[in-house]
XYZ file of C-alpha atoms in Angstrom:
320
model
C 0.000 0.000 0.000
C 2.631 2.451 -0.514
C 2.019 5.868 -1.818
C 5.279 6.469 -3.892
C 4.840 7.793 -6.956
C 7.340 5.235 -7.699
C 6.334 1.954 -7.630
C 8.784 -0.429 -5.689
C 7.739 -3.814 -7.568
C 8.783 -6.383 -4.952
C 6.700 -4.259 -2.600
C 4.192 -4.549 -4.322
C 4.629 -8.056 -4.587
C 4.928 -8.768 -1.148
C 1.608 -6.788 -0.540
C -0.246 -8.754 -3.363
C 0.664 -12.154 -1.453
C -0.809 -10.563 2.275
C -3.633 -9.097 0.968
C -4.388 -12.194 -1.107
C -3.640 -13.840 2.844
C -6.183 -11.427 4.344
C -8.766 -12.671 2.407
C -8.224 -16.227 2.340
C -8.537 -15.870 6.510
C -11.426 -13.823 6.492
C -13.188 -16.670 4.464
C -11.406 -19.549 6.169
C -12.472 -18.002 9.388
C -16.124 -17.147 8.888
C -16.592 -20.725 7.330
C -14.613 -22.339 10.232
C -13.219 -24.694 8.251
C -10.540 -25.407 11.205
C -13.333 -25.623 13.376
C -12.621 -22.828 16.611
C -9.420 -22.436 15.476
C -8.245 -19.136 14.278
C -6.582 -19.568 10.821
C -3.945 -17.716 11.791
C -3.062 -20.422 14.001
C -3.664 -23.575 11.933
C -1.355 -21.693 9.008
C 0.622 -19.329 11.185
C 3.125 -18.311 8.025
C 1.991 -14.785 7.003
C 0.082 -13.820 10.200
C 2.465 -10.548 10.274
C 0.368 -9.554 7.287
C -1.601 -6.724 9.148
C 2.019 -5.374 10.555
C 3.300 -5.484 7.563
C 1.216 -2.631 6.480
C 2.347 -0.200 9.144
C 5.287 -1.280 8.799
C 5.893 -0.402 5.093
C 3.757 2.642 5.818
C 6.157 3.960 8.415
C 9.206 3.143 5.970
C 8.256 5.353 3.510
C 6.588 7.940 5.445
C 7.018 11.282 4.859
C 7.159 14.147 7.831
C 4.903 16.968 6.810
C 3.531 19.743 8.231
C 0.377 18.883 10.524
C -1.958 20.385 8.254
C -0.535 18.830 4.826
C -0.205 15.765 6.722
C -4.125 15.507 7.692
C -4.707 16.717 4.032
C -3.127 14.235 2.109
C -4.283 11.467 4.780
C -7.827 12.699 4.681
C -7.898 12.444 1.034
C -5.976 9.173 0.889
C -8.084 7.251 3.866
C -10.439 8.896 5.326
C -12.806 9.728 1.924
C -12.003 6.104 1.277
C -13.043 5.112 4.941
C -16.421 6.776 4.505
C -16.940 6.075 1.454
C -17.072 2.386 1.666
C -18.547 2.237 5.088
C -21.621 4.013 3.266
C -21.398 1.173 0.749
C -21.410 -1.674 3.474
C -23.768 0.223 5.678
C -25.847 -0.484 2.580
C -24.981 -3.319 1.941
C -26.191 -4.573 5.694
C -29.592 -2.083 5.118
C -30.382 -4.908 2.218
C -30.051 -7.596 4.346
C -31.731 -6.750 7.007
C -34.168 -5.806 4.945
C -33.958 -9.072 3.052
C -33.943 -11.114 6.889
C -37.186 -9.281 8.034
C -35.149 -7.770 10.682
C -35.084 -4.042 9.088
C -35.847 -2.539 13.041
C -33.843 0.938 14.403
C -32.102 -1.359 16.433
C -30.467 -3.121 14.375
C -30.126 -0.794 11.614
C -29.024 2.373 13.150
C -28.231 1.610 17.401
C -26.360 -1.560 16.902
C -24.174 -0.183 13.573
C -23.445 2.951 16.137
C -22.756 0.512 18.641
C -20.454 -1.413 17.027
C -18.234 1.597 15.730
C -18.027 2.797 18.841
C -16.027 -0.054 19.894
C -14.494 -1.961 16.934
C -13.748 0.678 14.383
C -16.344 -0.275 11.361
C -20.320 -0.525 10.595
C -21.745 -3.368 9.165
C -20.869 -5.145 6.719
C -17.334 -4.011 5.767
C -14.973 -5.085 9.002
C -12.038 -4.657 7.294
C -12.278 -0.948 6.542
C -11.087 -0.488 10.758
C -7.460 -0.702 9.195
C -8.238 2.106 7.108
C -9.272 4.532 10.031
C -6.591 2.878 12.217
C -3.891 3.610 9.935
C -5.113 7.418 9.494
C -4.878 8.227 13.051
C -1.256 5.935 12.948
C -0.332 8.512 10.370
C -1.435 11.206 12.010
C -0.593 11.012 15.287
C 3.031 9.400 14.390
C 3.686 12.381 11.964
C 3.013 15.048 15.139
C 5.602 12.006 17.445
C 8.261 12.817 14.735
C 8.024 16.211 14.723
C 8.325 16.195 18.116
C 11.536 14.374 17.890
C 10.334 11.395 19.690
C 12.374 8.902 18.744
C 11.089 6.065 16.816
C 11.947 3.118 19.079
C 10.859 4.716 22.111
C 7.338 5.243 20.485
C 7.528 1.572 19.238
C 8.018 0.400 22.630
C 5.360 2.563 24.284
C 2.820 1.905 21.402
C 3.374 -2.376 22.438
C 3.074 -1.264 26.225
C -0.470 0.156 25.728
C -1.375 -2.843 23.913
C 0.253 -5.241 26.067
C -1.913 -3.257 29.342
C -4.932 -3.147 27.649
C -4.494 -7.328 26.384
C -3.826 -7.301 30.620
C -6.842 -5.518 31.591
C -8.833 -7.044 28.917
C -11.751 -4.201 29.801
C -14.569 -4.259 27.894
C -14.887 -0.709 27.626
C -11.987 -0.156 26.133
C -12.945 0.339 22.296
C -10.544 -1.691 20.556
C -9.376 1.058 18.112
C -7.284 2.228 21.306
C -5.081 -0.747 21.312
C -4.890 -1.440 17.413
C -3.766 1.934 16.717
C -0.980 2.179 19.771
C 0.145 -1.673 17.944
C -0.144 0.212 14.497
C 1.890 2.922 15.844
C 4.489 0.469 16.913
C 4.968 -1.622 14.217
C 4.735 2.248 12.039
C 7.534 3.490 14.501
C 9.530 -0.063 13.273
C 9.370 0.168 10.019
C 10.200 4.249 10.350
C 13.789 2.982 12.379
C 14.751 -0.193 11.568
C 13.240 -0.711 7.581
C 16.788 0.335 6.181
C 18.735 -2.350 8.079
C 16.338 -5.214 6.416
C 18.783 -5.788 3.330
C 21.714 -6.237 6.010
C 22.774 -9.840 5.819
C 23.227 -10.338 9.223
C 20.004 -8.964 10.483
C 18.561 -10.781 7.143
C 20.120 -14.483 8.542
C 18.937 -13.620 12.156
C 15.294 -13.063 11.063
C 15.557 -15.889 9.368
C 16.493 -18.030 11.742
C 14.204 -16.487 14.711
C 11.437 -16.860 11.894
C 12.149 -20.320 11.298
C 12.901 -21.152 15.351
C 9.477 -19.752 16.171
C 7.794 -21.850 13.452
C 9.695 -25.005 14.397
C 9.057 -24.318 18.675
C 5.552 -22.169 18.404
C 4.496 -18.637 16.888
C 3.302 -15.663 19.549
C 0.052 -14.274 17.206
C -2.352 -11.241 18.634
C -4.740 -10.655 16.114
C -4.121 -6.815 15.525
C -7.990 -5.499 15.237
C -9.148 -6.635 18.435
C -5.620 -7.465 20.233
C -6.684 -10.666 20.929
C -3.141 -13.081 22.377
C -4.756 -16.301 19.612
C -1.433 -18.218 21.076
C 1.623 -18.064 22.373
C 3.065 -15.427 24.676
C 1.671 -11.189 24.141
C 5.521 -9.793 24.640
C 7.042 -12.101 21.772
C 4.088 -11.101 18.974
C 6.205 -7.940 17.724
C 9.529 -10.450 17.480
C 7.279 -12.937 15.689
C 6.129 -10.130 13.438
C 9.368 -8.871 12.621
C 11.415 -11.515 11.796
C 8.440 -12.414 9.634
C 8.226 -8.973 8.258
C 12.073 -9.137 7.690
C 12.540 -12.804 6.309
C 8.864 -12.193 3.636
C 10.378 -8.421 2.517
C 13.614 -10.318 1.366
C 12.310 -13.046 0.153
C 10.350 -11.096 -2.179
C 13.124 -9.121 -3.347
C 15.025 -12.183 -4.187
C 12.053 -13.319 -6.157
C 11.397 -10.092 -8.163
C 15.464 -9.812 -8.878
C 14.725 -13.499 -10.204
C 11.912 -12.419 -12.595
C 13.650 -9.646 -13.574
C 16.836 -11.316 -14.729
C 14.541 -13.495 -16.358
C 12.139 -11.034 -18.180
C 9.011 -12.471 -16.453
C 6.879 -9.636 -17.051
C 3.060 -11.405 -15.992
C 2.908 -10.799 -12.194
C -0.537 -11.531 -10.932
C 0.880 -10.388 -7.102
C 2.468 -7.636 -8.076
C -0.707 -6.694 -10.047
C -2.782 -7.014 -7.154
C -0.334 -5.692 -4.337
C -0.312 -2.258 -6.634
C -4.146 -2.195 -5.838
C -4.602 -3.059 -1.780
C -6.935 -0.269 -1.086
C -9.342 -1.268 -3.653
C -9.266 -5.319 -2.374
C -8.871 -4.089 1.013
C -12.261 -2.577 1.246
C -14.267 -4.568 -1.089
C -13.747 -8.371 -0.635
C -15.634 -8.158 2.462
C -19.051 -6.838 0.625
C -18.346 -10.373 -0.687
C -17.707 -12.497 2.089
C -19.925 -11.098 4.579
C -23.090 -12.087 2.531
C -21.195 -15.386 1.542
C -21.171 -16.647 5.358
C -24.578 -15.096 6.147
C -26.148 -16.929 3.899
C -24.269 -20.036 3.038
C -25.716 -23.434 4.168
C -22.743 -25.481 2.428
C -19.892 -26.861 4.709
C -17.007 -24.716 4.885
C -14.888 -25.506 2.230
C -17.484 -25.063 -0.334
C -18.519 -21.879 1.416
C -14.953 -20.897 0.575
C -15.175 -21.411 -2.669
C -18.034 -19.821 -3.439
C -16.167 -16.762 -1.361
C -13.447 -16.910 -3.923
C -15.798 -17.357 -6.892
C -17.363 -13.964 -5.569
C -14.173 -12.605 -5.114
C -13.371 -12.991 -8.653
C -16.598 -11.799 -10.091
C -17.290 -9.141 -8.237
C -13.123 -7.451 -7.586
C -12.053 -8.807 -10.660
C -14.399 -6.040 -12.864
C -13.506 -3.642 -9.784
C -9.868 -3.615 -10.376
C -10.481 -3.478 -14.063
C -13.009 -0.299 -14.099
C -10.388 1.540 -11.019
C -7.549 1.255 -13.601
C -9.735 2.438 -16.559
């Protein structure tokens, strides 16, 4: 998701595969296919996908002044925010309407409800990471400024989520948490994204990658800083030597297609349009699980199906 004007292709590789990730969970989860198990446990590889994103965002961030910062940001995420929350507010209008349960409380006290504590209105979850990274932006642009340094916002950002996993309070919206995490893994990317080609700190994330696949992964699942397993405290190591290991990996593979003229690059293709897939595949998948009686693998498919009909013309008209 990276707003250069110059595309880097390998990150824009690496965000085709997570995004393509993001969506696969979303459907794998709603159709429990591994029963109560969170996907991101059963297939724990790219669970650093929603880090990723700050992360990259915070690498190539760009101090501004506060109000060309909120400018560019407000015309960048937040039209987009409100935009398609209209569209799945809509979207959840039809099917109430279409369930026979088109009452004020569920179509305009329970939407309110639920923004007031997760982030999104029905049916588009996924748009929270849109308003989360805004405020990420905003607030870490005003921390730099300041001359805060990075690390010491990193580590403050994980201590806020860390107390609020410890008080688990249900008062606490969970946009509070998620963005001080966002922040952190922002704050990460802003201080340590130019030491990820280093071949030493390349081989150590590596091996801490591989180590934590091989003894057990630490995964908080970033929206509602929920600890799915392992230990709170190790998450951000998880994440990073994840982050690190993928980021290289991908450069290695787009250096590969390069020196081999490979120019049809479906993930690159796809990682150059996040936004778009971001707040769209869920107008598909939420209706999908609602109304699905198949078993869950065939629920999937049908997700993916959608996913192909519906983003696939998407994409296509956005680019025209």
């Amino acid at each position: 998701m990276s707003n250069q004007q110059v595309r880097i292709s390998s990150v824009d590789m690496a965000a085709g595969i997570l995004i393509l990730w993001i969506m696969s969970f979303h459907a794998m989860n709603g159709s429990k296919v591994f029963g109560e198990v969170d996907a991101r446990v059963a297939l724990p590889f790219l669970t650093f996908s929603m880090p990723w994103f700050f992360y990259r965002s915070g690498q190539f961030f760009e101090v501004l002044s506060p109000r060309e910062r909120l400018a560019k940001d407000t015309r960048k995420l937040l039209i987009p925010f409100i935009l398609w929350t209209a569209i799945g507010y809509l979207v959840h209008l039809t099917m109430q309407a279409i369930d026979g349960t088109f009452t004020w409380q569920n179509c305009v006290v329970e939407p309110l409800r639920t923004f007031s504590i997760y982030g999104y209105i029905p049916s588009n979850v996924p748009v929270w990471f849109v308003l989360t990274l805004f405020f990420v932006r905003i607030f870490s642009n005003a921390l730099l400024r300041w001359s805060v340094p990075p690390l010491v916002s990193a580590v403050v950002g994980i201590a806020i989520g860390f107390l609020a996993h410890l008080l688990n309070n249900p008062s606490i919206p969970f946009y509070v948490p998620n963005i001080a995490m966002g922040i952190a893994f922002f704050m990460l990317g802003r201080s340590l994204g130019r030491f990820e080609q280093n071949r030493y700190v390349c081989a150590a994330c590596m091996a801490g990658y591989i180590v934590f696949l091989l003894l057990g992964c630490s995964i908080v699942g970033h929206h509602r800083n929920i600890l799915l397993t392992g230990h709170y405290l190790l998450w951000p190591v998880f994440a990073y030597c994840g982050i690190v290991s993928f980021n290289n990996l991908c450069r290695w593979l787009d250096a590969f297609l390069n020196r081999r003229r490979i120019g049809v690059r479906p993930f690159t293709y796809l990682g150059a349009r996040t936004m778009t897939l971001l707040v769209a595949h869920a107008l598909v998948y939420m209706p999908v699980l609602h109304y699905s009686t198949l078993a869950p693998w065939p629920t999937v498919g049908v997700i993916f199906l959608g996913y192909v009909l519906f983003l696939g013309p998407l994409l296509w008209l956005k680019k025209s």
